[in-house]
mmCIF file of C-alpha atoms in Angstrom:
data_model
loop_
_atom_site.group_PDB
_atom_site.id
_atom_site.type_symbol
_atom_site.label_atom_id
_atom_site.label_comp_id
_atom_site.label_asym_id
_atom_site.label_seq_id
_atom_site.Cartn_x
_atom_site.Cartn_y
_atom_site.Cartn_z
ATOM 1 C CA UNK A 16 8.961 -24.301 -1.688
ATOM 2 C CA UNK A 17 6.336 -22.806 -3.921
ATOM 3 C CA UNK A 18 5.144 -19.199 -3.719
ATOM 4 C CA UNK A 19 1.638 -18.611 -5.034
ATOM 5 C CA UNK A 20 1.500 -15.387 -7.013
ATOM 6 C CA UNK A 21 -1.446 -13.535 -8.527
ATOM 7 C CA UNK A 22 -0.753 -11.805 -11.814
ATOM 8 C CA UNK A 23 -2.242 -8.342 -11.232
ATOM 9 C CA UNK A 24 -1.638 -6.835 -14.656
ATOM 10 C CA UNK A 25 0.119 -7.631 -17.878
ATOM 11 C CA UNK A 26 1.370 -11.043 -18.824
ATOM 12 C CA UNK A 27 3.728 -13.514 -17.158
ATOM 13 C CA UNK A 28 5.779 -15.683 -19.506
ATOM 14 C CA UNK A 29 7.935 -18.665 -18.641
ATOM 15 C CA UNK A 30 11.598 -17.669 -18.608
ATOM 16 C CA UNK A 31 10.986 -13.952 -18.174
ATOM 17 C CA UNK A 32 13.090 -11.871 -15.810
ATOM 18 C CA UNK A 33 11.268 -9.933 -13.113
ATOM 19 C CA UNK A 34 12.512 -7.604 -10.407
ATOM 20 C CA UNK A 35 11.718 -8.401 -6.778
ATOM 21 C CA UNK A 36 10.888 -4.891 -5.538
ATOM 22 C CA UNK A 37 11.681 -5.597 -1.854
ATOM 23 C CA UNK A 38 15.306 -6.505 -2.616
ATOM 24 C CA UNK A 39 15.798 -4.815 -5.984
ATOM 25 C CA UNK A 40 17.279 -8.049 -7.340
ATOM 26 C CA UNK A 41 16.289 -9.723 -10.605
ATOM 27 C CA UNK A 42 14.557 -13.082 -10.507
ATOM 28 C CA UNK A 43 14.144 -15.569 -13.334
ATOM 29 C CA UNK A 44 10.681 -17.094 -13.634
ATOM 30 C CA UNK A 45 11.917 -20.248 -15.317
ATOM 31 C CA UNK A 46 9.281 -22.745 -14.151
ATOM 32 C CA UNK A 47 5.955 -21.116 -13.200
ATOM 33 C CA UNK A 48 3.219 -23.686 -12.647
ATOM 34 C CA UNK A 49 -0.549 -23.950 -12.671
ATOM 35 C CA UNK A 50 -2.118 -26.305 -10.145
ATOM 36 C CA UNK A 51 -5.204 -28.366 -10.930
ATOM 37 C CA UNK A 52 -6.051 -30.526 -7.913
ATOM 38 C CA UNK A 53 -2.967 -32.792 -7.606
ATOM 39 C CA UNK A 54 -1.728 -32.032 -11.097
ATOM 40 C CA UNK A 55 0.969 -29.474 -11.884
ATOM 41 C CA UNK A 56 1.257 -28.002 -15.348
ATOM 42 C CA UNK A 57 4.030 -25.694 -16.532
ATOM 43 C CA UNK A 58 2.604 -22.241 -17.153
ATOM 44 C CA UNK A 59 4.050 -21.004 -20.440
ATOM 45 C CA UNK A 60 2.061 -17.816 -19.971
ATOM 46 C CA UNK A 61 -0.375 -16.367 -17.447
ATOM 47 C CA UNK A 62 -2.566 -13.290 -17.567
ATOM 48 C CA UNK A 63 -4.051 -10.802 -15.105
ATOM 49 C CA UNK A 64 -6.150 -12.660 -12.543
ATOM 50 C CA UNK A 65 -4.293 -15.971 -12.888
ATOM 51 C CA UNK A 66 -2.588 -17.522 -9.868
ATOM 52 C CA UNK A 67 0.660 -19.359 -10.557
ATOM 53 C CA UNK A 68 3.107 -21.229 -8.379
ATOM 54 C CA UNK A 69 6.718 -20.085 -8.527
ATOM 55 C CA UNK A 70 9.308 -22.505 -7.144
ATOM 56 C CA UNK A 71 11.864 -20.697 -4.971
ATOM 57 C CA UNK A 72 14.007 -21.258 -1.904
ATOM 58 C CA UNK A 73 12.345 -18.786 0.450
ATOM 59 C CA UNK A 74 13.211 -15.754 -1.672
ATOM 60 C CA UNK A 75 9.582 -14.692 -2.048
ATOM 61 C CA UNK A 76 7.620 -13.594 1.015
ATOM 62 C CA UNK A 77 4.020 -12.693 1.683
ATOM 63 C CA UNK A 78 3.317 -9.243 0.251
ATOM 64 C CA UNK A 79 6.241 -9.217 -2.207
ATOM 65 C CA UNK A 80 5.877 -7.583 -5.606
ATOM 66 C CA UNK A 81 7.455 -8.797 -8.838
ATOM 67 C CA UNK A 82 7.600 -6.348 -11.719
ATOM 68 C CA UNK A 83 9.077 -6.179 -15.172
ATOM 69 C CA UNK A 84 9.338 -2.409 -15.277
ATOM 70 C CA UNK A 85 8.113 0.092 -12.694
ATOM 71 C CA UNK A 86 8.824 -0.279 -9.004
ATOM 72 C CA UNK A 87 5.245 -0.842 -7.930
ATOM 73 C CA UNK A 88 4.717 -1.263 -4.218
ATOM 74 C CA UNK A 89 1.486 -2.734 -2.855
ATOM 75 C CA UNK A 90 0.465 -2.292 0.745
ATOM 76 C CA UNK A 91 0.618 -5.997 1.454
ATOM 77 C CA UNK A 92 -0.795 -7.851 4.418
ATOM 78 C CA UNK A 93 -1.473 -5.758 7.541
ATOM 79 C CA UNK A 94 0.648 -6.578 10.561
ATOM 80 C CA UNK A 95 -1.157 -6.211 13.892
ATOM 81 C CA UNK A 96 0.487 -5.878 17.276
ATOM 82 C CA UNK A 97 -0.048 -9.210 19.057
ATOM 83 C CA UNK A 98 -2.300 -9.379 22.100
ATOM 84 C CA UNK A 99 -0.938 -12.705 23.387
ATOM 85 C CA UNK A 100 2.757 -13.457 23.915
ATOM 86 C CA UNK A 101 3.906 -16.986 24.740
ATOM 87 C CA UNK A 102 7.133 -18.914 25.006
ATOM 88 C CA UNK A 103 7.137 -22.271 23.197
ATOM 89 C CA UNK A 104 8.121 -25.189 25.427
ATOM 90 C CA UNK A 105 9.592 -28.193 23.653
ATOM 91 C CA UNK A 106 9.704 -31.560 25.403
ATOM 92 C CA UNK A 107 12.822 -32.813 23.584
ATOM 93 C CA UNK A 108 15.753 -30.372 23.788
ATOM 94 C CA UNK A 109 17.497 -32.263 20.970
ATOM 95 C CA UNK A 110 14.920 -30.835 18.542
ATOM 96 C CA UNK A 111 15.594 -27.167 19.405
ATOM 97 C CA UNK A 112 17.154 -26.395 16.010
ATOM 98 C CA UNK A 113 14.212 -28.001 14.206
ATOM 99 C CA UNK A 114 11.811 -25.916 16.327
ATOM 100 C CA UNK A 115 13.695 -22.718 15.513
ATOM 101 C CA UNK A 116 13.480 -23.442 11.765
ATOM 102 C CA UNK A 117 9.791 -24.370 12.025
ATOM 103 C CA UNK A 118 8.940 -21.181 13.933
ATOM 104 C CA UNK A 119 10.774 -19.053 11.362
ATOM 105 C CA UNK A 120 8.820 -20.716 8.567
ATOM 106 C CA UNK A 121 5.509 -20.252 10.410
ATOM 107 C CA UNK A 122 6.355 -16.584 10.949
ATOM 108 C CA UNK A 123 7.132 -16.173 7.228
ATOM 109 C CA UNK A 124 3.719 -17.660 6.443
ATOM 110 C CA UNK A 125 2.024 -15.234 8.836
ATOM 111 C CA UNK A 126 0.772 -17.877 11.291
ATOM 112 C CA UNK A 127 2.521 -16.103 14.187
ATOM 113 C CA UNK A 128 4.929 -13.260 14.802
ATOM 114 C CA UNK A 129 8.295 -14.249 16.185
ATOM 115 C CA UNK A 130 10.267 -12.115 18.634
ATOM 116 C CA UNK A 131 13.847 -12.796 19.688
ATOM 117 C CA UNK A 132 14.824 -11.079 22.955
ATOM 118 C CA UNK A 133 18.189 -9.308 22.792
ATOM 119 C CA UNK A 134 19.355 -11.093 25.951
ATOM 120 C CA UNK A 135 19.548 -14.406 24.051
ATOM 121 C CA UNK A 136 16.642 -16.060 25.843
ATOM 122 C CA UNK A 137 14.334 -18.305 23.774
ATOM 123 C CA UNK A 138 12.074 -16.761 21.165
ATOM 124 C CA UNK A 139 8.559 -15.593 21.939
ATOM 125 C CA UNK A 140 5.582 -16.055 19.636
ATOM 126 C CA UNK A 141 2.997 -13.328 19.359
ATOM 127 C CA UNK A 142 -0.570 -13.843 18.190
ATOM 128 C CA UNK A 143 -3.729 -11.772 17.978
ATOM 129 C CA UNK A 144 -6.016 -14.545 19.247
ATOM 130 C CA UNK A 145 -5.803 -17.861 21.075
ATOM 131 C CA UNK A 146 -6.897 -19.799 17.973
ATOM 132 C CA UNK A 147 -3.549 -18.961 16.344
ATOM 133 C CA UNK A 148 -1.783 -20.774 19.201
ATOM 134 C CA UNK A 149 -3.954 -23.840 18.592
ATOM 135 C CA UNK A 150 -3.123 -23.726 14.875
ATOM 136 C CA UNK A 151 0.602 -23.350 15.621
ATOM 137 C CA UNK A 152 0.598 -26.234 18.099
ATOM 138 C CA UNK A 153 -1.228 -28.549 15.698
ATOM 139 C CA UNK A 154 0.918 -27.659 12.682
ATOM 140 C CA UNK A 155 4.170 -28.068 14.634
ATOM 141 C CA UNK A 156 2.990 -31.503 15.747
ATOM 142 C CA UNK A 157 1.703 -32.717 12.365
ATOM 143 C CA UNK A 158 4.120 -31.087 9.901
ATOM 144 C CA UNK A 159 7.324 -31.122 11.954
ATOM 145 C CA UNK A 160 6.684 -33.895 14.516
ATOM 146 C CA UNK A 161 7.275 -31.373 17.293
ATOM 147 C CA UNK A 162 4.850 -31.743 20.197
ATOM 148 C CA UNK A 163 4.959 -28.431 22.078
ATOM 149 C CA UNK A 164 3.224 -26.566 24.866
ATOM 150 C CA UNK A 165 3.106 -22.875 25.662
ATOM 151 C CA UNK A 166 4.073 -21.046 28.794
ATOM 152 C CA UNK A 167 3.614 -17.466 29.889
ATOM 153 C CA UNK A 168 6.182 -14.979 28.710
ATOM 154 C CA UNK A 169 7.743 -12.427 31.001
ATOM 155 C CA UNK A 170 6.335 -9.828 28.597
ATOM 156 C CA UNK A 171 2.656 -8.948 28.616
ATOM 157 C CA UNK A 172 2.350 -6.421 25.808
ATOM 158 C CA UNK A 173 3.952 -5.647 22.464
ATOM 159 C CA UNK A 174 3.552 -2.364 20.586
ATOM 160 C CA UNK A 175 5.081 -0.865 17.471
ATOM 161 C CA UNK A 176 6.868 2.414 18.044
ATOM 162 C CA UNK A 177 7.970 4.943 15.470
ATOM 163 C CA UNK A 178 9.434 8.426 15.237
ATOM 164 C CA UNK A 179 10.169 10.844 12.433
ATOM 165 C CA UNK A 180 13.640 11.420 13.881
ATOM 166 C CA UNK A 181 15.719 8.209 13.796
ATOM 167 C CA UNK A 182 18.110 9.520 16.475
ATOM 168 C CA UNK A 183 15.186 10.173 18.816
ATOM 169 C CA UNK A 184 13.875 6.657 18.249
ATOM 170 C CA UNK A 185 17.333 5.182 18.903
ATOM 171 C CA UNK A 186 17.602 7.120 22.200
ATOM 172 C CA UNK A 187 14.168 5.832 23.241
ATOM 173 C CA UNK A 188 15.048 2.230 22.542
#
């Protein structure tokens, strides 16, 4: 997998060590790449404004920050409460594991939000608009060979809740 990263300030050099702020762990940028149509070129250095591809195994997520020094935190991509909740129905039960992996990847990419009920029932996808369901259905079919349909969920609304007092929030939940 390749994560596309914009250099916001300073200079990125091949082989440099950067800190992934979300986890606090160091990350080696050993093979950053520039993309020109179908051609990949190793990026020996990149400057503010450049977009480079960083090969990784799912370590980097949307909104992550890499830094060489300060722990800079950007706001990232806004996360809206979904208006539509649906259960994904798969025709072939033998592909359930493949569907689970595909849904997790789609959620990482921001295509949908994925909710796993605590009772162990199948996951629910949440979207802001119906077009996202169409995109999910098409991508699952084309990229993963998973023809799916959607069915109503037993839930009709999803909202984020918060409290200043963690104990109060825990009692509420």
